[in-house]
Coordinates of N, CA and C and ligand atoms in Angstrom, one line a residue:
M1 N -5.9 11.0 18.0 CA -6.7 10.6 16.8 C -6.1 9.3 16.1
L2 N -6.9 8.4 15.7 CA -6.4 7.2 15.0 C -6.0 7.6 13.6
D3 N -4.8 7.0 13.2 CA -4.4 7.2 11.8 C -4.6 5.9 11.0
H4 N -4.2 5.9 9.8 CA -4.4 4.7 8.9 C -3.8 3.5 9.5
F5 N -2.6 3.6 10.1 CA -1.9 2.4 10.6 C -2.6 1.9 11.9
D6 N -3.1 2.8 12.7 CA -3.9 2.3 13.9 C -5.1 1.5 13.4
L7 N -5.7 1.9 12.3 CA -6.9 1.2 11.8 C -6.6 -0.2 11.3
I8 N -5.4 -0.4 10.7 CA -5.1 -1.7 10.1 C -4.1 -2.5 10.9
A9 N -3.8 -2.0 12.1 CA -2.7 -2.7 12.9 C -3.0 -4.1 13.2
S10 N -4.3 -4.5 13.5 CA -4.6 -5.8 13.9 C -4.4 -6.8 12.7
I11 N -4.5 -6.4 11.5 CA -4.3 -7.3 10.4 C -3.0 -7.1 9.6
Y12 N -2.2 -6.1 10.1 CA -1.1 -5.6 9.2 C -0.1 -6.7 8.8
D13 N 0.3 -7.6 9.8 CA 1.3 -8.6 9.5 C 0.8 -9.6 8.4
R14 N -0.5 -9.9 8.6 CA -1.1 -10.9 7.6 C -1.3 -10.2 6.3
L15 N -1.6 -9.0 6.3 CA -1.8 -8.2 5.0 C -0.5 -8.1 4.2
I16 N 0.6 -7.8 4.9 CA 1.8 -7.5 4.1 C 2.7 -8.8 4.0
G17 N 2.6 -9.7 4.9 CA 3.4 -10.9 4.8 C 4.8 -10.8 5.3
P18 N 5.6 -11.9 5.3 CA 6.9 -11.9 5.9 C 7.9 -11.1 5.1
P19 N 9.0 -10.5 5.8 CA 10.0 -9.7 5.1 C 11.0 -10.6 4.4
N20 N 11.9 -10.0 3.6 CA 13.0 -10.6 2.9 C 14.2 -10.6 3.9
T21 N 14.1 -11.4 4.9 CA 15.1 -11.4 6.0 C 16.5 -11.6 5.6
E22 N 16.7 -12.5 4.6 CA 18.0 -12.9 4.2 C 18.7 -11.6 3.5
R23 N 18.0 -10.9 2.7 CA 18.6 -9.7 2.1 C 18.9 -8.7 3.1
L24 N 18.0 -8.5 4.1 CA 18.3 -7.5 5.1 C 19.5 -7.9 6.0
R25 N 19.6 -9.2 6.3 CA 20.7 -9.7 7.1 C 22.0 -9.4 6.4
Q26 N 22.1 -9.6 5.1 CA 23.3 -9.3 4.3 C 23.6 -7.8 4.3
L27 N 22.5 -7.0 4.0 CA 22.8 -5.5 3.9 C 23.1 -4.9 5.3
L28 N 22.6 -5.4 6.3 CA 22.9 -4.9 7.7 C 24.2 -5.5 8.2
K29 N 24.7 -6.5 7.5 CA 26.0 -7.2 8.0 C 25.7 -7.8 9.4
L30 N 24.7 -8.6 9.5 CA 24.4 -9.4 10.7 C 24.9 -10.8 10.5
P31 N 25.2 -11.5 11.6 CA 25.1 -11.1 13.0 C 26.1 -10.2 13.5
T32 N 25.7 -9.4 14.5 CA 26.7 -8.6 15.3 C 26.1 -8.4 16.7
D33 N 26.9 -7.8 17.6 CA 26.4 -7.5 18.9 C 25.8 -6.1 18.8
G34 N 25.2 -5.7 19.9 CA 24.7 -4.3 20.1 C 23.2 -4.1 19.8
W35 N 22.9 -2.9 19.4 CA 21.6 -2.4 19.3 C 21.1 -2.1 17.9
L36 N 19.9 -2.5 17.5 CA 19.3 -2.1 16.2 C 18.1 -1.3 16.4
L37 N 18.0 -0.2 15.7 CA 16.8 0.6 15.7 C 16.0 0.3 14.4
D38 N 14.7 0.0 14.6 CA 13.8 -0.2 13.4 C 12.9 1.0 13.4
G39 N 13.3 2.1 12.6 CA 12.5 3.3 12.6 C 11.3 3.2 11.8
G40 N 10.1 3.6 12.3 CA 8.9 3.4 11.6 C 8.6 1.9 11.5
G41 N 9.0 1.2 12.6 CA 9.0 -0.3 12.6 C 7.7 -0.9 12.8
G42 N 6.6 -0.1 13.1 CA 5.3 -0.6 13.2 C 5.1 -1.7 14.2
T43 N 4.6 -2.9 13.7 CA 4.3 -4.0 14.5 C 5.6 -4.9 14.9
G44 N 6.7 -4.4 14.3 CA 7.9 -5.3 14.5 C 7.9 -6.4 13.5
R45 N 7.0 -6.3 12.5 CA 6.9 -7.4 11.4 C 8.3 -7.8 10.8
V46 N 9.1 -6.8 10.6 CA 10.4 -7.0 10.0 C 11.5 -7.4 11.0
S47 N 11.7 -6.4 12.0 CA 12.9 -6.6 12.8 C 12.8 -7.7 13.8
S48 N 11.6 -8.2 14.1 CA 11.4 -9.3 15.0 C 12.1 -10.6 14.4
H49 N 12.1 -10.6 13.1 CA 12.8 -11.7 12.4 C 14.3 -11.7 12.5
L50 N 14.8 -10.5 13.0 CA 16.3 -10.4 13.2 C 16.7 -10.8 14.6
N51 N 15.8 -11.2 15.4 CA 16.1 -11.6 16.8 C 17.1 -12.7 16.7
G52 N 18.1 -12.7 17.6 CA 19.2 -13.7 17.6 C 20.3 -13.3 16.7
L53 N 20.1 -12.3 15.8 CA 21.2 -11.9 14.9 C 21.9 -10.6 15.4
I54 N 21.3 -10.0 16.4 CA 21.8 -8.7 17.1 C 21.3 -8.7 18.5
G55 N 22.0 -8.0 19.4 CA 21.7 -8.1 20.8 C 20.3 -7.6 21.2
H56 N 20.0 -6.4 20.8 CA 18.7 -5.8 21.2 C 18.1 -5.1 20.1
I57 N 16.7 -5.1 20.0 CA 16.0 -4.5 18.9 C 15.0 -3.5 19.5
V58 N 15.1 -2.2 19.0 CA 14.1 -1.2 19.4 C 13.3 -0.9 18.2
V59 N 12.0 -1.0 18.4 CA 11.0 -0.6 17.3 C 10.4 0.8 17.7
S60 N 10.7 1.8 16.9 CA 10.1 3.1 17.2 C 9.1 3.4 16.1
D61 N 8.0 4.0 16.6 CA 6.8 4.2 15.6 C 5.9 5.3 16.3
L62 N 5.1 5.8 15.5 CA 4.1 6.8 16.0 C 2.8 6.2 16.4
S63 N 2.4 5.0 15.8 CA 1.1 4.4 16.0 C 1.1 3.5 17.2
H64 N 0.2 3.9 18.2 CA 0.0 3.1 19.4 C -0.3 1.7 19.1
R65 N -1.3 1.5 18.1 CA -1.8 0.2 17.9 C -0.8 -0.7 17.2
M66 N 0.0 -0.1 16.3 CA 1.0 -0.9 15.6 C 2.1 -1.3 16.7
L67 N 2.4 -0.4 17.6 CA 3.4 -0.8 18.6 C 2.9 -1.8 19.6
K68 N 1.6 -1.8 19.8 CA 1.0 -2.7 20.8 C 1.2 -4.1 20.2
K69 N 1.2 -4.3 18.9 CA 1.4 -5.6 18.3 C 2.9 -6.0 18.5
A70 N 3.8 -5.0 18.5 CA 5.2 -5.3 18.6 C 5.6 -5.8 20.0
R71 N 4.8 -5.5 21.0 CA 5.1 -5.9 22.4 C 5.3 -7.4 22.6
H72 N 4.6 -8.2 21.8 CA 4.7 -9.6 22.0 C 5.8 -10.3 21.2
K73 N 6.8 -9.5 20.7 CA 7.7 -10.0 19.7 C 9.2 -9.9 20.2
K74 N 9.5 -9.8 21.4 CA 10.9 -9.7 21.9 C 11.6 -8.5 21.3
V75 N 10.9 -7.4 21.1 CA 11.5 -6.2 20.7 C 11.1 -5.1 21.7
R76 N 11.8 -4.0 21.7 CA 11.4 -2.9 22.7 C 10.7 -1.8 21.9
P77 N 9.4 -1.7 22.1 CA 8.6 -0.6 21.4 C 8.8 0.7 22.1
V78 N 9.0 1.8 21.2 CA 9.1 3.1 21.8 C 8.3 4.0 20.9
R79 N 7.4 4.8 21.5 CA 6.6 5.7 20.6 C 7.3 7.0 20.4
A80 N 7.6 7.3 19.2 CA 8.4 8.6 18.9 C 8.2 8.9 17.4
H81 N 8.4 10.2 17.2 CA 8.5 10.7 15.8 C 9.9 10.4 15.4
V82 N 10.0 9.8 14.2 CA 11.4 9.4 13.7 C 12.2 10.7 13.4
E83 N 11.6 11.8 13.3 CA 12.3 13.0 13.0 C 12.9 13.6 14.3
H84 N 12.4 13.1 15.4 CA 13.0 13.6 16.7 C 13.1 12.4 17.7
L85 N 14.1 11.6 17.4 CA 14.2 10.4 18.2 C 14.7 10.6 19.6
P86 N 14.2 9.9 20.6 CA 14.6 10.2 22.0 C 15.8 9.3 22.4
F87 N 16.8 9.3 21.6 CA 18.0 8.5 21.8 C 19.2 9.4 21.7
A88 N 20.3 8.9 22.4 CA 21.5 9.7 22.4 C 22.2 9.5 21.1
D89 N 23.1 10.5 20.8 CA 23.9 10.4 19.6 C 24.7 9.1 19.6
D90 N 25.0 8.6 18.4 CA 25.9 7.5 18.3 C 25.5 6.2 19.1
F91 N 24.3 6.0 19.3 CA 23.9 4.9 20.2 C 23.7 3.5 19.5
F92 N 23.1 3.5 18.3 CA 22.8 2.3 17.7 C 23.9 1.8 16.7
D93 N 24.0 0.4 16.7 CA 25.0 -0.2 15.8 C 24.4 -0.4 14.4
R94 N 23.1 -0.5 14.4 CA 22.4 -0.7 13.1 C 21.1 0.1 13.1
V95 N 20.7 0.7 12.0 CA 19.4 1.4 11.9 C 18.8 0.9 10.6
L96 N 17.5 0.5 10.8 CA 16.7 0.0 9.6 C 15.4 0.7 9.5
V97 N 15.1 1.0 8.2 CA 13.7 1.6 7.9 C 13.2 0.8 6.7
V98 N 12.0 0.1 7.0 CA 11.4 -0.7 5.9 C 10.1 -0.1 5.5
D99 N 9.9 0.3 4.3 CA 8.6 0.6 3.7 C 7.9 1.7 4.6
A100 N 8.7 2.6 5.2 CA 8.2 3.6 6.1 C 8.6 5.0 5.7
L101 N 9.8 5.1 5.0 CA 10.3 6.5 4.7 C 9.2 7.4 4.1
H102 N 8.5 6.8 3.1 CA 7.5 7.6 2.3 C 6.4 8.1 3.2
H103 N 6.2 7.5 4.4 CA 5.1 7.9 5.3 C 5.6 8.9 6.3
F104 N 6.9 9.1 6.4 CA 7.4 10.1 7.5 C 6.9 11.5 7.1
C105 N 6.9 12.4 8.1 CA 6.5 13.7 7.9 C 7.5 14.5 7.1
D106 N 8.8 14.3 7.4 CA 9.9 15.0 6.7 C 11.0 14.0 6.5
Q107 N 11.2 13.6 5.3 CA 12.1 12.5 5.0 C 13.6 12.9 5.3
R108 N 13.9 14.2 4.9 CA 15.3 14.6 5.0 C 15.6 14.7 6.5
E109 N 14.7 15.3 7.3 CA 14.9 15.4 8.7 C 15.0 14.0 9.4
A110 N 14.1 13.1 9.0 CA 14.2 11.8 9.5 C 15.5 11.1 9.3
I111 N 16.0 11.2 8.0 CA 17.3 10.6 7.7 C 18.4 11.2 8.6
E112 N 18.4 12.5 8.8 CA 19.4 13.2 9.6 C 19.4 12.7 11.0
D113 N 18.1 12.5 11.6 CA 18.1 12.0 13.0 C 18.5 10.5 13.1
L114 N 18.1 9.8 12.1 CA 18.5 8.3 12.1 C 20.0 8.2 12.0
L115 N 20.6 9.1 11.3 CA 22.1 9.0 11.2 C 22.7 9.6 12.5
R116 N 22.1 10.5 13.1 CA 22.6 11.1 14.4 C 22.7 10.0 15.4
V117 N 21.7 9.1 15.5 CA 21.7 8.1 16.6 C 22.5 6.8 16.2
L118 N 23.0 6.8 15.0 CA 23.8 5.7 14.5 C 25.3 5.9 14.9
K119 N 25.9 4.8 15.4 CA 27.3 4.9 15.8 C 28.2 5.0 14.6
P120 N 29.4 5.7 14.8 CA 30.4 5.7 13.7 C 30.7 4.2 13.4
G121 N 30.8 3.9 12.2 CA 31.1 2.5 11.8 C 29.8 1.7 11.6
G122 N 28.7 2.2 12.1 CA 27.4 1.5 12.0 C 26.8 1.7 10.6
R123 N 25.7 0.9 10.4 CA 25.0 0.9 9.0 C 23.6 1.3 9.1
L124 N 23.2 2.1 8.1 CA 21.8 2.5 7.9 C 21.3 1.8 6.7
V125 N 20.2 1.1 6.8 CA 19.6 0.5 5.6 C 18.1 0.9 5.5
I126 N 17.9 1.6 4.3 CA 16.5 2.0 4.1 C 15.9 1.2 2.9
E127 N 14.8 0.5 3.2 CA 14.2 -0.2 2.1 C 12.9 0.5 1.7
E128 N 12.8 0.8 0.4 CA 11.6 1.5 -0.1 C 11.1 0.9 -1.4
P129 N 9.8 1.0 -1.7 CA 9.3 0.7 -3.0 C 10.1 1.6 -4.0
D130 N 10.6 1.1 -5.1 CA 11.4 1.8 -6.0 C 10.5 2.7 -6.9
F131 N 10.6 4.0 -6.6 CA 9.7 5.0 -7.3 C 10.1 5.2 -8.8
N132 N 11.2 4.5 -9.3 CA 11.4 4.5 -10.7 C 10.5 3.6 -11.4
H133 N 9.8 2.7 -10.7 CA 9.0 1.7 -11.3 C 7.5 2.2 -11.4
K134 N 7.0 1.9 -12.6 CA 5.6 2.3 -12.9 C 4.6 1.8 -11.9
G135 N 4.7 0.6 -11.5 CA 3.8 0.0 -10.5 C 3.8 0.8 -9.2
V136 N 5.0 1.3 -8.8 CA 5.1 2.0 -7.6 C 4.5 3.4 -7.7
K137 N 4.6 4.0 -8.9 CA 3.9 5.3 -9.2 C 2.4 5.1 -9.0
L138 N 1.9 3.9 -9.5 CA 0.4 3.7 -9.3 C 0.1 3.5 -7.8
L139 N 1.0 2.9 -7.1 CA 0.8 2.7 -5.6 C 0.7 4.1 -4.9
A140 N 1.7 5.0 -5.4 CA 1.7 6.3 -4.8 C 0.4 7.0 -5.1
L141 N -0.2 6.9 -6.3 CA -1.4 7.5 -6.6 C -2.6 6.9 -5.7
A142 N -2.6 5.6 -5.6 CA -3.6 5.0 -4.7 C -3.5 5.5 -3.3
E143 N -2.3 5.7 -2.8 CA -2.1 6.2 -1.4 C -2.6 7.6 -1.3
K144 N -2.4 8.4 -2.4 CA -2.9 9.8 -2.4 C -4.4 9.8 -2.3
M145 N -5.1 8.8 -3.1 CA -6.5 8.8 -3.1 C -7.1 8.4 -1.7
L146 N -6.3 7.6 -1.0 CA -6.7 7.2 0.4 C -6.3 8.3 1.4
L147 N -5.8 9.4 0.9 CA -5.5 10.6 1.7 C -4.3 10.2 2.7
M148 N -3.4 9.4 2.2 CA -2.3 9.0 3.2 C -1.2 9.9 3.3
R149 N -1.1 11.0 2.5 CA 0.0 12.0 2.6 C 1.4 11.4 2.5
S150 N 1.5 10.3 1.7 CA 2.9 9.7 1.5 C 3.7 10.6 0.5
H151 N 5.0 10.5 0.6 CA 5.9 11.2 -0.3 C 6.9 10.2 -0.7
F152 N 6.7 9.6 -1.9 CA 7.7 8.7 -2.4 C 8.8 9.4 -3.1
Y153 N 10.0 8.8 -2.9 CA 11.2 9.4 -3.6 C 12.0 8.2 -4.3
T154 N 12.7 8.5 -5.4 CA 13.5 7.5 -6.0 C 14.7 7.2 -5.1
P155 N 15.3 6.0 -5.2 CA 16.4 5.7 -4.4 C 17.6 6.7 -4.6
Q156 N 17.7 7.2 -5.9 CA 18.7 8.2 -6.1 C 18.5 9.4 -5.3
K157 N 17.2 9.9 -5.2 CA 16.9 11.1 -4.4 C 17.2 10.8 -2.9
I158 N 16.9 9.6 -2.4 CA 17.1 9.2 -1.0 C 18.6 9.2 -0.8
R159 N 19.4 8.7 -1.7 CA 20.9 8.8 -1.6 C 21.4 10.2 -1.5
T160 N 20.7 11.1 -2.3 CA 21.1 12.5 -2.2 C 20.8 13.1 -0.8
M161 N 19.7 12.7 -0.3 CA 19.4 13.2 1.1 C 20.4 12.7 2.1
V162 N 20.8 11.4 2.0 CA 21.9 10.9 2.9 C 23.2 11.7 2.7
A163 N 23.5 12.0 1.4 CA 24.7 12.7 1.1 C 24.6 14.1 1.7
S164 N 23.4 14.7 1.7 CA 23.3 16.1 2.2 C 23.5 16.1 3.8
C165 N 23.5 14.9 4.4 CA 23.8 14.8 5.8 C 25.3 14.4 6.0
G166 N 26.0 14.3 4.9 CA 27.4 14.1 5.0 C 27.9 12.7 4.9
Y167 N 27.1 11.8 4.4 CA 27.5 10.4 4.3 C 27.2 9.9 2.9
S168 N 28.0 9.0 2.4 CA 27.8 8.4 1.0 C 27.0 7.1 1.2
A169 N 26.2 6.8 0.2 CA 25.3 5.6 0.3 C 25.4 4.9 -1.1
K170 N 25.1 3.6 -1.0 CA 25.0 2.8 -2.3 C 23.5 2.3 -2.4
I171 N 23.2 2.1 -3.7 CA 21.8 1.6 -3.9 C 21.8 0.2 -4.4
E172 N 20.9 -0.6 -3.9 CA 20.7 -2.0 -4.5 C 19.2 -2.1 -4.8
N173 N 18.9 -3.0 -5.8 CA 17.5 -3.3 -6.0 C 17.3 -4.7 -6.4
D174 N 16.1 -5.1 -6.3 CA 15.8 -6.6 -6.6 C 15.4 -6.7 -8.1
G175 N 15.5 -5.7 -8.9 CA 15.2 -5.8 -10.3 C 13.7 -5.7 -10.4
R176 N 12.9 -5.5 -9.3 CA 11.5 -5.5 -9.4 C 11.0 -4.2 -8.7
Y177 N 10.3 -4.3 -7.6 CA 9.7 -3.1 -7.0 C 10.5 -2.5 -5.8
T178 N 11.5 -3.2 -5.4 CA 12.1 -2.8 -4.1 C 13.6 -2.3 -4.3
A179 N 13.9 -1.2 -3.6 CA 15.3 -0.7 -3.6 C 15.7 -0.5 -2.2
W180 N 17.0 -0.6 -2.0 CA 17.6 -0.4 -0.7 C 18.7 0.7 -0.8
V181 N 18.7 1.6 0.1 CA 19.8 2.6 0.2 C 20.6 2.3 1.4
V182 N 21.9 2.1 1.3 CA 22.7 1.6 2.4 C 23.8 2.6 2.6
A183 N 23.9 3.1 3.9 CA 25.0 4.0 4.2 C 25.8 3.5 5.4
E184 N 27.1 3.8 5.4 CA 27.9 3.5 6.5 C 28.3 4.8 7.2
K185 N 28.2 4.9 8.5 CA 28.5 6.2 9.1 C 30.0 6.3 9.4
Ligands
SAM201 C1 3.9 0.9 6.0 S1 4.2 0.9 7.8 C2 5.7 -0.1 7.8 C3 5.9 -0.7 9.2 C4 7.2 -1.6 9.2 N1 8.4 -0.9 8.9 C5 7.0 -2.8 8.3 O1 7.6 -2.8 7.2 O2 6.2 -3.7 8.7 C6 4.8 2.6 8.1 C7 5.0 2.9 9.5 O3 5.6 4.2 9.7 C8 5.0 4.8 10.8 N2 5.2 6.3 10.8 C9 4.7 7.1 9.9 N3 5.2 8.4 10.1 C10 6.0 8.3 11.2 C11 6.8 9.2 11.9 N4 6.9 10.5 11.5 N5 7.6 8.7 12.9 C12 7.6 7.4 13.3 N6 6.8 6.5 12.6 C13 6.1 6.9 11.6 C14 3.5 4.4 10.8 O4 2.9 4.5 12.0 C15 3.6 3.0 10.3 O5 3.7 2.0 11.4

C-alpha cells in the first residue's frame, strides 16, 4: 500500500529544500572514515550532501518510492523498519535521523535499535522540529488532520528516551524551529 511519502516522493526534495549541511557536519564530527546510517533517510536529500565527508552512506527507509530517488545519489538504499534494522551491532560510525523520528512507529524502540547498530565511540544525531515551539505544535495538528499518525516529542523527551537506552545526550537548537539531540555511544 502506498503511504504519504510514496505519494510525494517525486517532488520531496524540491518541496523541502536543501539541508543545513554545515550544522550536521559539525554535530556529526565529520569528516571521518567509515559508515554513516541515515535512518528514515527517504530520498537521501540530507545524507547525500555528506558524500566525501565519510566513507559510505546507507539510507534506510520504509518507502519504496522515496528510496528509489536515493538510488541516483551515491548512497546505498536499504528498505527496513528503523525499529528493526537489518545491520550488525556496533557497525556504523555515525547515525543520523533528520525530520523522521516523529514519523516512526515506535520512537523509543527506534532509538534503541539506532544505538544498537552504532559503534562504541560513534555519534547519533537526531534532528527534529522543536515541539516546544508553537509553530511546531501547529504543524503537528496539521499532520494529524492529514492522518499522518506522527508523534512529536520535545528534545528533552527525546533525550530521556536516549537516556533510557543507557546513553547521555545533549540538546542544541537554532533558536527557531529545529532542535538536535546528540549522543555519543
Ligand atoms: C519527513 S521524511 C524525512 C526524510 C529525510 N530524513 C529527509 O529529511 O529528507 C520521513 C521519512 O521517514 C520514513 N519512515 C517513517 N516511518 C518509518 C519507519 N518505521 N522505518 C523507517 N522509515 C520510516 C518515511 O518513509 C519518510 O521517508
